[in-house]
Coordinates of C-alpha atoms and ligand atoms in Angstrom, one line a residue:
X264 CA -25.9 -55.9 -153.4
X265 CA -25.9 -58.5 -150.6
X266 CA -29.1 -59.0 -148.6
X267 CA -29.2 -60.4 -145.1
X268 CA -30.3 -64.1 -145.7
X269 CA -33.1 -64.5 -143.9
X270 CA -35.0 -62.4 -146.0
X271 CA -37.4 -63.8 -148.5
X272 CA -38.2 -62.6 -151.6
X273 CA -41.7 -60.8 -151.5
X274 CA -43.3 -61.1 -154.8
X275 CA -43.5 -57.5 -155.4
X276 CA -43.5 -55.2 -157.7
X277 CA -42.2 -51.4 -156.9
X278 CA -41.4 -48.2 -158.3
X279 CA -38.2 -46.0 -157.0
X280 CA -38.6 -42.6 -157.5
X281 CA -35.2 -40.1 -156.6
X282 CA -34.0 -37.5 -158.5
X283 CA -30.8 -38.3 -157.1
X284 CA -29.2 -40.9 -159.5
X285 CA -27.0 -43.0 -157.6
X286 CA -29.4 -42.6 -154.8
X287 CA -31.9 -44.3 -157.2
X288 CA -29.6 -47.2 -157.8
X289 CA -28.6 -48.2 -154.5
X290 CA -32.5 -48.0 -154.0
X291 CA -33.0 -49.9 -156.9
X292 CA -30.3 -52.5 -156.1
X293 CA -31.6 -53.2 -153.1
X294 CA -34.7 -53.8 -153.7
X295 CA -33.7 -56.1 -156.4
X296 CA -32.4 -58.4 -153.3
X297 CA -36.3 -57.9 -151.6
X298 CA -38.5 -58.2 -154.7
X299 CA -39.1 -60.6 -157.5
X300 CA -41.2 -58.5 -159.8
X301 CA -40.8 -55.6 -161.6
X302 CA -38.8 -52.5 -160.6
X303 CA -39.8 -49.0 -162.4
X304 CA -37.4 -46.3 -161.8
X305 CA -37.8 -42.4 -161.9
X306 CA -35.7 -39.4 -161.5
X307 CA -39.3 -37.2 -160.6
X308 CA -43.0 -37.1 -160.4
X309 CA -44.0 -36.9 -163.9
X310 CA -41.7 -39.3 -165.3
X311 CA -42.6 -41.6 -162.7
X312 CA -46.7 -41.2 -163.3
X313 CA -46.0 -42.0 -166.9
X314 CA -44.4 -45.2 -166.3
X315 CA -46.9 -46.1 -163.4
X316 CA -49.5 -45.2 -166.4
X317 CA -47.9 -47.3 -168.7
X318 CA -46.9 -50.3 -166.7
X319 CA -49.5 -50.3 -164.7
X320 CA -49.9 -50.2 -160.9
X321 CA -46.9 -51.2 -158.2
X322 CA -47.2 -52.5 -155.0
X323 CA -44.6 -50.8 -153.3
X324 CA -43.5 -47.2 -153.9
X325 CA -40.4 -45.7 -152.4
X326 CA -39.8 -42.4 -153.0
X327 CA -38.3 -39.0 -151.4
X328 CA -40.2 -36.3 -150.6
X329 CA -38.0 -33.0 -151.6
X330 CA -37.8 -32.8 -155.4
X331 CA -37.5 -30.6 -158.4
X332 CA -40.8 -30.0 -160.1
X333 CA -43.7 -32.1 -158.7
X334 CA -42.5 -32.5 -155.1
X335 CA -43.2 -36.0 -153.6
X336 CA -46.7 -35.4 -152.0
X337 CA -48.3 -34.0 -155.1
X338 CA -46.8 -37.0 -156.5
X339 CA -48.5 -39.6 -153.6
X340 CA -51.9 -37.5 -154.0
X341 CA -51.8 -38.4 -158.0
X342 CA -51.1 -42.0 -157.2
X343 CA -53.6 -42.2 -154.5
X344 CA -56.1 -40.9 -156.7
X345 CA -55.5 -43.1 -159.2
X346 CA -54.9 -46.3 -157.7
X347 CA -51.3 -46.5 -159.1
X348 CA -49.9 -47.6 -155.9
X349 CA -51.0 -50.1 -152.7
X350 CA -48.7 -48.8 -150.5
X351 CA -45.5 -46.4 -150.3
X352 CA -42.1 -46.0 -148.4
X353 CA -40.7 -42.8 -148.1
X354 CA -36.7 -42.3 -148.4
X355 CA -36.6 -38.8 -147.3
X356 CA -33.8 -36.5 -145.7
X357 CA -36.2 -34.4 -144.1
X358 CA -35.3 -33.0 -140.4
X359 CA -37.0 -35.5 -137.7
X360 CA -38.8 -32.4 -136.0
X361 CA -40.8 -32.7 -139.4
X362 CA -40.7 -36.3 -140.4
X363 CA -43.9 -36.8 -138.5
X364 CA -45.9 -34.1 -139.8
X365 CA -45.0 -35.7 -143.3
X366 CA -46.0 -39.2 -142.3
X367 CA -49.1 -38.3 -140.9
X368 CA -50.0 -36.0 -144.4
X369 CA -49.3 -39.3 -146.2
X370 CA -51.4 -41.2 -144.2
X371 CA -53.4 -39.0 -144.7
X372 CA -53.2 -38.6 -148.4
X373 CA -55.1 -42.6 -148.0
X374 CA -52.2 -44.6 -148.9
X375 CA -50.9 -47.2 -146.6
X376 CA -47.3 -45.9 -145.3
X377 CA -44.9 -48.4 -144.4
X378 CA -42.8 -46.0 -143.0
X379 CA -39.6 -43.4 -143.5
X380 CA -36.1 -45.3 -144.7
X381 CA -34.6 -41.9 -143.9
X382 CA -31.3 -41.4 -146.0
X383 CA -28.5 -43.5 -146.7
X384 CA -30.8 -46.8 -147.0
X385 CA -30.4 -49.2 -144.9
X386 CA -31.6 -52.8 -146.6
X387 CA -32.3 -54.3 -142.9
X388 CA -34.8 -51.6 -142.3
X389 CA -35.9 -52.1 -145.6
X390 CA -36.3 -55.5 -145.5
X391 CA -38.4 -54.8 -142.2
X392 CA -40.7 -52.9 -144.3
X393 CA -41.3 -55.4 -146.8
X394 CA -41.8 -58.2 -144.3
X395 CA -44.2 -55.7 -142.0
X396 CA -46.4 -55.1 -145.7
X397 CA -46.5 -59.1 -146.6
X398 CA -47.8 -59.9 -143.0
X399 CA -50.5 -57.3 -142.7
X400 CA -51.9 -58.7 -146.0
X401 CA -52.0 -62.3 -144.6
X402 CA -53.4 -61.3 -141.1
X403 CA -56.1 -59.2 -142.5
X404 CA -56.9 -62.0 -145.1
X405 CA -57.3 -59.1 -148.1
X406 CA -56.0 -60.3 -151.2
X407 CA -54.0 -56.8 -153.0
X408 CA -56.6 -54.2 -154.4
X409 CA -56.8 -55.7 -158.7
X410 CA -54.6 -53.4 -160.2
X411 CA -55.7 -50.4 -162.6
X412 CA -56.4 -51.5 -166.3
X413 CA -55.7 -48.4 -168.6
X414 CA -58.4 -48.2 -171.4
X415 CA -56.4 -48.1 -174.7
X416 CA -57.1 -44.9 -176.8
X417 CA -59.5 -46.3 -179.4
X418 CA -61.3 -48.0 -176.4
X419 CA -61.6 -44.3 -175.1
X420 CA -62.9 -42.9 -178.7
X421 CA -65.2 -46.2 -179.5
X422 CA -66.8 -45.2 -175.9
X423 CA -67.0 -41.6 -176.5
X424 CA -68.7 -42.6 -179.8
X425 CA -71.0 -44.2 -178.4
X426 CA -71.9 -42.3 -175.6
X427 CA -70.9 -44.1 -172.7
X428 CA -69.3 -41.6 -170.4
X429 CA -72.1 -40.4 -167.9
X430 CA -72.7 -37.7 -165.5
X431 CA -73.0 -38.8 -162.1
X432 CA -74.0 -36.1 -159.3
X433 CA -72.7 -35.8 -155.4
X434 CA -75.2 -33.2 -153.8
X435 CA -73.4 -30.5 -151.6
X436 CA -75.6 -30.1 -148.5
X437 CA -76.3 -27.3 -146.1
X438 CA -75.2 -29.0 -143.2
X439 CA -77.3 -26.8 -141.1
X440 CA -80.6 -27.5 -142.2
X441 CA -79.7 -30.6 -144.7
X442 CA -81.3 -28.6 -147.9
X443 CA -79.5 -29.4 -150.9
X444 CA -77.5 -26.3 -152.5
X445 CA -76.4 -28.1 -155.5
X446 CA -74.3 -31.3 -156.9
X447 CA -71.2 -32.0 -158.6
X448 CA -70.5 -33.7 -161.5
X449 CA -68.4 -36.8 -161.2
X450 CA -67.1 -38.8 -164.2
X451 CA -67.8 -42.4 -165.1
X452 CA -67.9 -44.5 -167.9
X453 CA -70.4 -47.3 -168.0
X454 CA -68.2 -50.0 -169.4
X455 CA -70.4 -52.8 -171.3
X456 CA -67.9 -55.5 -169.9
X457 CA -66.4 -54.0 -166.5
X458 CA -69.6 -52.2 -165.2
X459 CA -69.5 -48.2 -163.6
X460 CA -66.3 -47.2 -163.8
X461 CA -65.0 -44.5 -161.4
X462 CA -62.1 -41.8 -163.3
X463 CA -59.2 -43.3 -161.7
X464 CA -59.8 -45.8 -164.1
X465 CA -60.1 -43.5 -166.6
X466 CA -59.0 -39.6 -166.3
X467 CA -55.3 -40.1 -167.3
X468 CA -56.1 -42.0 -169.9
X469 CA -58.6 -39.8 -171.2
X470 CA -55.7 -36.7 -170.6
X471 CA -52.7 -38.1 -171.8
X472 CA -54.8 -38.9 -175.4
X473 CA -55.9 -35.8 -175.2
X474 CA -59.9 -36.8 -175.4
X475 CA -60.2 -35.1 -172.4
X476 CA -62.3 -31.9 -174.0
X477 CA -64.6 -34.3 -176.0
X478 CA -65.2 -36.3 -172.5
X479 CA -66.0 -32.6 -170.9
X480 CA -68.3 -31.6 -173.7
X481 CA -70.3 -34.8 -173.2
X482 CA -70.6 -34.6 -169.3
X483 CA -71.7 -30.6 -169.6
X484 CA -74.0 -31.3 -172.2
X485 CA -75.8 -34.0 -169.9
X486 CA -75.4 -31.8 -166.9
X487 CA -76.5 -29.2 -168.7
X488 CA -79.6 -30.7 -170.0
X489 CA -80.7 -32.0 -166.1
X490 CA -79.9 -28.7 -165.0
X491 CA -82.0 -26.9 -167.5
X492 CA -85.0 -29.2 -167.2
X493 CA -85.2 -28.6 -162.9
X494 CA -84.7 -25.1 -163.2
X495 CA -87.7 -25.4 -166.1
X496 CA -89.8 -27.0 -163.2
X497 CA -88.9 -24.3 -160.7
X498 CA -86.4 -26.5 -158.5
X499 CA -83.0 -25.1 -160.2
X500 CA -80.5 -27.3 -159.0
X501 CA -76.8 -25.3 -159.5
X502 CA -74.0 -27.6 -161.3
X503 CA -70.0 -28.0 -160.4
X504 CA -67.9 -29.1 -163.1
X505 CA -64.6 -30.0 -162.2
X506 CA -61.8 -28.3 -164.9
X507 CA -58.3 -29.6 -165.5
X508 CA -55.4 -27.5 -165.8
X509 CA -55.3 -28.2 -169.6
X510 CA -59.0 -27.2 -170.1
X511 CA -58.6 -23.6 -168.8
X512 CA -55.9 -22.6 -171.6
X513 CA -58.3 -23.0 -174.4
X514 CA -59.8 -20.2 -175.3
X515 CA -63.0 -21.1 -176.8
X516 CA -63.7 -22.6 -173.3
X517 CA -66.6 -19.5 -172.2
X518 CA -67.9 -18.9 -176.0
X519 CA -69.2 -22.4 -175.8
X520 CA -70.4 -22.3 -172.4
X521 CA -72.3 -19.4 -173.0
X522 CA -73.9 -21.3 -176.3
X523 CA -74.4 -24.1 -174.1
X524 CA -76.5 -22.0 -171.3
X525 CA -78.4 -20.0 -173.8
X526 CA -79.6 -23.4 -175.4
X527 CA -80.9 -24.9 -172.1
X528 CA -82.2 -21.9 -170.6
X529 CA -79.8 -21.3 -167.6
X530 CA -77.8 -18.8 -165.7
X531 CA -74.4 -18.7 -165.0
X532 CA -75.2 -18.7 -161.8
X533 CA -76.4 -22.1 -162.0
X534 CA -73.2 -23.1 -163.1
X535 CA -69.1 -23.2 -160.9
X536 CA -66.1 -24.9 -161.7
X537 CA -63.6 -26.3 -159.7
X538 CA -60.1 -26.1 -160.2
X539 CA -57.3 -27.5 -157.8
X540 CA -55.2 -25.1 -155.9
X541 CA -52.3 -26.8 -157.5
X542 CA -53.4 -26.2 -161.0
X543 CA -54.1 -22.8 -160.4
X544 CA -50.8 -22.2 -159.1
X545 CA -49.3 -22.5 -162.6
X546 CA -51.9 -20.9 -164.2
X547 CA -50.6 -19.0 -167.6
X548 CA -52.2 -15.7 -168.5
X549 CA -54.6 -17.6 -170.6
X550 CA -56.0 -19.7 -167.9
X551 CA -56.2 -16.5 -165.4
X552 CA -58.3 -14.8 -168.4
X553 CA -60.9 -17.3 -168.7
X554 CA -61.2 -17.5 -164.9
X555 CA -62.3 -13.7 -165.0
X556 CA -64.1 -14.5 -167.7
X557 CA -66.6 -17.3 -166.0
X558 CA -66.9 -15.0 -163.3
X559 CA -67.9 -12.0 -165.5
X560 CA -70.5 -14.7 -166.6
X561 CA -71.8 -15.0 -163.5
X562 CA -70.5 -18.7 -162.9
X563 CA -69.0 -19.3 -159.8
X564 CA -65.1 -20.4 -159.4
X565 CA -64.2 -23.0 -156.4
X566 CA -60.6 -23.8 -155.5
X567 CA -60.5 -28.0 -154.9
X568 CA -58.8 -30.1 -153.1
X569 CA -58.3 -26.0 -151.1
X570 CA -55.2 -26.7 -148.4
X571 CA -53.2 -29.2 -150.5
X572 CA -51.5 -26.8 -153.4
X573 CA -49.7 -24.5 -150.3
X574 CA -50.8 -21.7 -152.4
X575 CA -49.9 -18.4 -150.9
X576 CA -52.3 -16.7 -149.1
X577 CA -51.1 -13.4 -151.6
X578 CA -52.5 -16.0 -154.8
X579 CA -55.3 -16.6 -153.7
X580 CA -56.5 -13.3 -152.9
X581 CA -55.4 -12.1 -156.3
X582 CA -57.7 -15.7 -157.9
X583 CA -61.0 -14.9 -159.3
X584 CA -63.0 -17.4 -156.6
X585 CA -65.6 -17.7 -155.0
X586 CA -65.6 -20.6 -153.0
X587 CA -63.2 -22.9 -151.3
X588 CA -63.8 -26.7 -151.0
X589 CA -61.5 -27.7 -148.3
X590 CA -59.8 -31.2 -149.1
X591 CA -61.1 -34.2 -147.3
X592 CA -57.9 -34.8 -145.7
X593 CA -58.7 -31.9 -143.1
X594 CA -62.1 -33.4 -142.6
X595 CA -60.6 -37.2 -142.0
X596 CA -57.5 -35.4 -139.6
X597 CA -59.7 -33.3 -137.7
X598 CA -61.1 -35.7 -135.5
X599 CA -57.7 -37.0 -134.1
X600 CA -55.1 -34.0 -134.1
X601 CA -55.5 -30.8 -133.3
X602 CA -53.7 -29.3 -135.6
X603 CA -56.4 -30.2 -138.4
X604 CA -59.3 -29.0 -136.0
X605 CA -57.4 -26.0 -135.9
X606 CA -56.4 -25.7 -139.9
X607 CA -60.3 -26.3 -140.3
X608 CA -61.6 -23.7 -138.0
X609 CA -58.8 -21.0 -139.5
X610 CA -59.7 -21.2 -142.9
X611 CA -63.7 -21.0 -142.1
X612 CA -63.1 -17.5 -140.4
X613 CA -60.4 -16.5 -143.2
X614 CA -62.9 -18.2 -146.0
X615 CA -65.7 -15.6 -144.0
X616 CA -63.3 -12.2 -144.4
X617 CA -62.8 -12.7 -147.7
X618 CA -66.4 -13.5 -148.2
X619 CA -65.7 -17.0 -149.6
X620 CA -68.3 -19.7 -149.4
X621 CA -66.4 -23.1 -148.3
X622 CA -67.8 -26.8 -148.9
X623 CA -65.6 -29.2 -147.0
X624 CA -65.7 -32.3 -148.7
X625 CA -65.3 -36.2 -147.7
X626 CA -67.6 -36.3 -144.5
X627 CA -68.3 -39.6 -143.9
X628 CA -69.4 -39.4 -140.1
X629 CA -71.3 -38.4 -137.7
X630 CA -68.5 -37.2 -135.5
X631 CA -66.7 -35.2 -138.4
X632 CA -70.5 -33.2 -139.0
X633 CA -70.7 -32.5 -135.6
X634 CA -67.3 -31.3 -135.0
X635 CA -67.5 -29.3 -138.3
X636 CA -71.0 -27.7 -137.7
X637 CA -69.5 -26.3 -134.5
X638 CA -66.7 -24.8 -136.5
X639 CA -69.0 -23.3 -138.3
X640 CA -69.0 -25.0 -141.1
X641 CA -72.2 -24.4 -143.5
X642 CA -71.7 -26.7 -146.7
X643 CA -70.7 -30.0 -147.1
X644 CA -70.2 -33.2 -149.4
X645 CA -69.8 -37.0 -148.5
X646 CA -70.6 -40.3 -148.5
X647 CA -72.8 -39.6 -145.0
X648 CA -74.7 -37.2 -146.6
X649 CA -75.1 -38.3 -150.4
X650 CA -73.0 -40.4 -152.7
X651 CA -72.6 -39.4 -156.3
X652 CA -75.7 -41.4 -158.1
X653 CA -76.7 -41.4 -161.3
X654 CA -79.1 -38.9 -163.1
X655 CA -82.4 -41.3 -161.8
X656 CA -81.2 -41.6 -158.6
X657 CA -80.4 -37.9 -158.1
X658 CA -84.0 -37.6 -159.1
X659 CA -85.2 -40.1 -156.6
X660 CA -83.2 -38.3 -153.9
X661 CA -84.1 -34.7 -154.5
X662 CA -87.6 -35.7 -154.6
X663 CA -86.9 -37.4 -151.0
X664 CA -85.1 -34.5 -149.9
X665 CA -87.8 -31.6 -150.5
X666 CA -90.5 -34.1 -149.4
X667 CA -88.5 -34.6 -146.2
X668 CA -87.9 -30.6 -145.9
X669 CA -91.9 -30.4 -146.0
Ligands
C2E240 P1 -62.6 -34.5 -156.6 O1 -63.0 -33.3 -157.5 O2 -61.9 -34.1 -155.3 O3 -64.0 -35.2 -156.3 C1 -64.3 -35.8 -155.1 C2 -64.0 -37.3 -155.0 O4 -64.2 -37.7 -153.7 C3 -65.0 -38.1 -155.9 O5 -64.3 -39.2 -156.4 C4 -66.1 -38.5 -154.9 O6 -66.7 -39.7 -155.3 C5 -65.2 -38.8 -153.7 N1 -65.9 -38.6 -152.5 C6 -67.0 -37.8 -152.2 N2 -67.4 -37.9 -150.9 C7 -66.5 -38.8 -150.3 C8 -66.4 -39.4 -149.0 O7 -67.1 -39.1 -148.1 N3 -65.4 -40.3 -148.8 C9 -64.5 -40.6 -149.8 N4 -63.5 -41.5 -149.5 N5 -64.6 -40.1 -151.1 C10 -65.6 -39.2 -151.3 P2 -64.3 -39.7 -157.9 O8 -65.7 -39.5 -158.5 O9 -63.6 -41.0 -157.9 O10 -63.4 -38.6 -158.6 C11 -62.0 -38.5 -158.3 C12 -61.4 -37.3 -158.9 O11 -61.5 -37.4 -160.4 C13 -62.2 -36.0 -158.6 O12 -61.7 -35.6 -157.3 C14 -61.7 -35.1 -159.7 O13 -60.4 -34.6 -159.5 C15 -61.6 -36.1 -160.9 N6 -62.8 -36.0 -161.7 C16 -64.0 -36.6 -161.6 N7 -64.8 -36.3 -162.7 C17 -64.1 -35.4 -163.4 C18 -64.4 -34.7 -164.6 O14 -65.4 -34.8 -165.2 N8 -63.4 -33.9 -165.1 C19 -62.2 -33.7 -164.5 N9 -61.3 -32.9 -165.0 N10 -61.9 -34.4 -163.4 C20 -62.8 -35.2 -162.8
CA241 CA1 -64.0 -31.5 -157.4
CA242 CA1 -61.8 -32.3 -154.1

C-alpha cells in the first residue's frame, strides 16, 4: 500500500486486532507503510492476549471495539492491566452519538487513546496518529514505559519453590471515621534480580502454566497465618483474596479453606473473595456452587472491578454477594462528568436496597473522598488512604492507625 511521502517511519511496534479479515489486512498493510517494527495480528481478544503474552508488549494497538467473544474493552482493560500495550487506536464502526462515550471509557480504562480511525481506514488519519504519539513522547521527554518481561515457567516453579511470592495488604478504610475494616491481598513476587514485582508482571504467566492454584495456596497460607495471629491478639483484621475465574471450578476449593481456617483459628467471617463481574458472568454450575458454598461458610463474596462486566442487574441479584467494590474508573471519572457522579451515587442507593456493602476502589484524592463521602459512600481503598505494603509495614500502619483512633 502506498503511504503519503512525508511520513516517516516511527519505530513502532503494533498489534492489529479485527475479526474482520480483510479489514485486518488493509490495517495491517498500512501500518506496514508507518512502522518499522513488528506487527502482531489478531482476529479477537484472546488470540490477541496470547500473542501480546508471547511477543511481548506493543506500542501501538489498533483495534475495533464490536467483536465476537471478548468485546474490545474487556480486551483494552486486560492489556491495561498488564502493561501489554502504551497506547491504543481504536478502528471502530460505532454510531458517532456513541463514539464519545467509548473514548472517554478508554481513557478511562488508563491507556493513552490516540483516537478513533472510524471505518474504512484512512492511512492520512493514521499517519496523524502516529506522528501525534511520537511527538507527545519527545515533548514530555518520557522515554516508553520498559516493556513487560514474561517469567518463563520454570522461573515461576523455581520461585514458588522457594517461596518467593508474598502477600502484600491494601487496607479498605471506613472513609467516615478512617478506622480500618480490613485489607486485601495483592500479589508480588520478590524477584532476587528485578526487586518487588507487581502481578502484571506475573499473573498471566502464572495462569497460562497453570501454577496459578499453587501461587493461591501460598498467598492464603501467609494471609492466613497474619490474620490468625491479630485476631489471636484481639485486633482481627478480615482478609480479601482475589479469585480467578479458573479457581472457582475446582471443587476442593472450600474443603481446603475450611482446613485452612480451622488450623489458624479463624472465622469465615474474617475471610471474602473477590471475583470480577466479568468472570462471574460465565460462571458454570460448578463455580455458582462454591460461591453458595463460601457463603454458607460465612465468608463474604465481593464482585470486583463492580460496573465494568455490564452484568445484568437480574445476575446479580440472583449472585451469592455481598459486597460490591465499584471499579476505580467511576472513582477517577466522577470528578469531571456527570454521568460518573451520577453512575456512583446510583449504585450506592441500589448497593443499600439490596443490602450490599460497596468499597469503591482507586481513590487517590482529596477531591474524589470528598465528593464520594457526600454520595454516601462508607468504604474505600487507594493510594490516598493506604498503599498495599508488605506484612511489616501493614503492622507498622495498623499500629499507627489504632494509636491515631485513641
Ligand atoms: P484488583 O483486584 O482490582 O486490585 C486493585 C489494584 O489496584 C491493585 O493493583 C492495587 O495496587 C491497585 N490500586 C489500589 N489503589 C489504587 C489507587 O489509588 N490508584 C491506582 N492507580 N491503583 C490502585 P495490583 O496489586 O497491581 O493488582 C492488579 C490486579 O492483579 C488486581 O486488580 C487483581 O485483579 C490481580 N491480582 C493481584 N493479586 C492477585 C492474586 O493473588 N490472585 C489473583 N487471581 N489476582 C490477583
Ligand atoms: Ca480485587
Ligand atoms: Ca478491582
Amino acid at each position: 500500500m502506498l503511504r503519503p511521502k512525508e511520513d516517516a517511519v516511527y519505530p513502532f511496534s503494533a498489534l492489529i486486532l479485527d475479526d474482520h479479515a480483510f479489514q485486518r489486512l488493509v490495517a495491517v498493510q498500512a501500518m506496514q507503510g508507518l512502522v518499522s517494527g513488528p506487527i502482531l495480528q489478531a482476529s479477537e481478544g484472546a488470540e490477541a492476549l496470547e500473542q501480546l503474552t508471547t511477543h511481548g508488549a506493543v506500542d501501538i494497538l489498533l483495534c475495533d471495539i464490536q467483536m465476537p467473544g471478548m468485546d474490545g474493552l474487556a480486551f483494552i482493560r486486560a492489556v491495561s492491566e498488564r502493561g501489554l500495550a502504551r497506547s491504543v487506536i481504536l478502528c471502530s464502526e460505532i454510531a458517532p452519538e456513541l463514539r464519545h462515550s467509548v473514548m472517554q471509557m478508554v481513557d478511562l480504562l488508563g491507556l493513552p487513546l490516540l483516537g478513533d480511525l472510524g471505518k474504512p481506514l484512512r492511512i492520512v488519519k493514521l499517519a496523524a496518529m502516529l506522528r501525534r504519539f511520537e511527538a507527545k513522547r519527545h515533548e514530555s521527554g518520557k522515554t516508553l514505559p520498559a516493556l513487560i518481561e514474561l517469567p518463563s515457567q520454570v522461573e515461576v516453579q523455581r520461585a514458588l519453590v522457594d517461596g518467593e511470592f508474598e502477600a502484600h495488604y491494601q487496607p479498605k478504610l471506613d472513609l467516615i471515621s478512617g478506622r480500618p475494616l480490613g485489607a486485601e491481598v495483592l500479589a508480588r513476587w520478590r524477584h532476587p534480580r528485578r526487586g518487588v514485582l507487581g502481578p502484571q508482571h506475573f499473573l498471566t504467566a502464572v495462569l497460562r502454566y497453570g501454577q496459578l492454584g499453587e501461587l493461591f495456596e501460598q498467598l492464603l497460607e501467609q494471609g492466613l497465618a497474619l490474620a490468625g495471629r491479630l485476631r489471636a491478639e484481639g485486633r482481627p483484621l478480615p482478609l480479601a483474596f482475589n479469585l480467578d475465574a479458573e479457581q472457582l471450578s475446582d471443587r476442593k476449593l472450600c474443603t481446603g479453606l475450611a482446613e485452612g481456617l480451622k488450623r489458624h483459628r479463624l472465622l469465615g467471617s474474617d475471610l471474602t473473595f473477590e471475583i470480577t463481574e466479568s468472570s462471574m458472568l460465565h460462571a458454570p454450575a460448578t463455580s455458582l456452587e462454591n460461591l453458595v458454598r463460601l457463603r454458607l461458610m460465612g465468608c463474604g463474596v465481593s464482585v470486583d472491578d463492580f460496573g465494568t462486566g455490564f452484568s445484568s442487574l437480574k445476575r446479580l441479584c440472583e449472585m451469592p454477594c455481598n459486597e460490591l467494590k465499584l471499579d476505580a474508573s467511576f472513582i477517577r471519572g466522577m470528578i469531571k462528568h456527570e454521568r460518573y457522579r451520577a453512575a456512583v451515587a446510583s449504585t450506592l442507593a441500589f448497593a443499600h436496597t439490596l443490602n450490599l456493602h460497596v468499597v469503591a476502589e482507586g481513590i487517590e484524592t482529596v477531591e474524589q473522598l470528598t465528593l464520594l463521602r457526600s454520595l454516601g459512600g462508607t468504604c474505600g481503598q487507594g493510594f490516598l488512604l493506604a498503599k498495599p505494603l508488605a506484612e511489616e509495614q501493614l503492622l507498622a500502619w495498623l499500629k499507627q492507625a489504632s494509636a491515631t483512633a485513641c
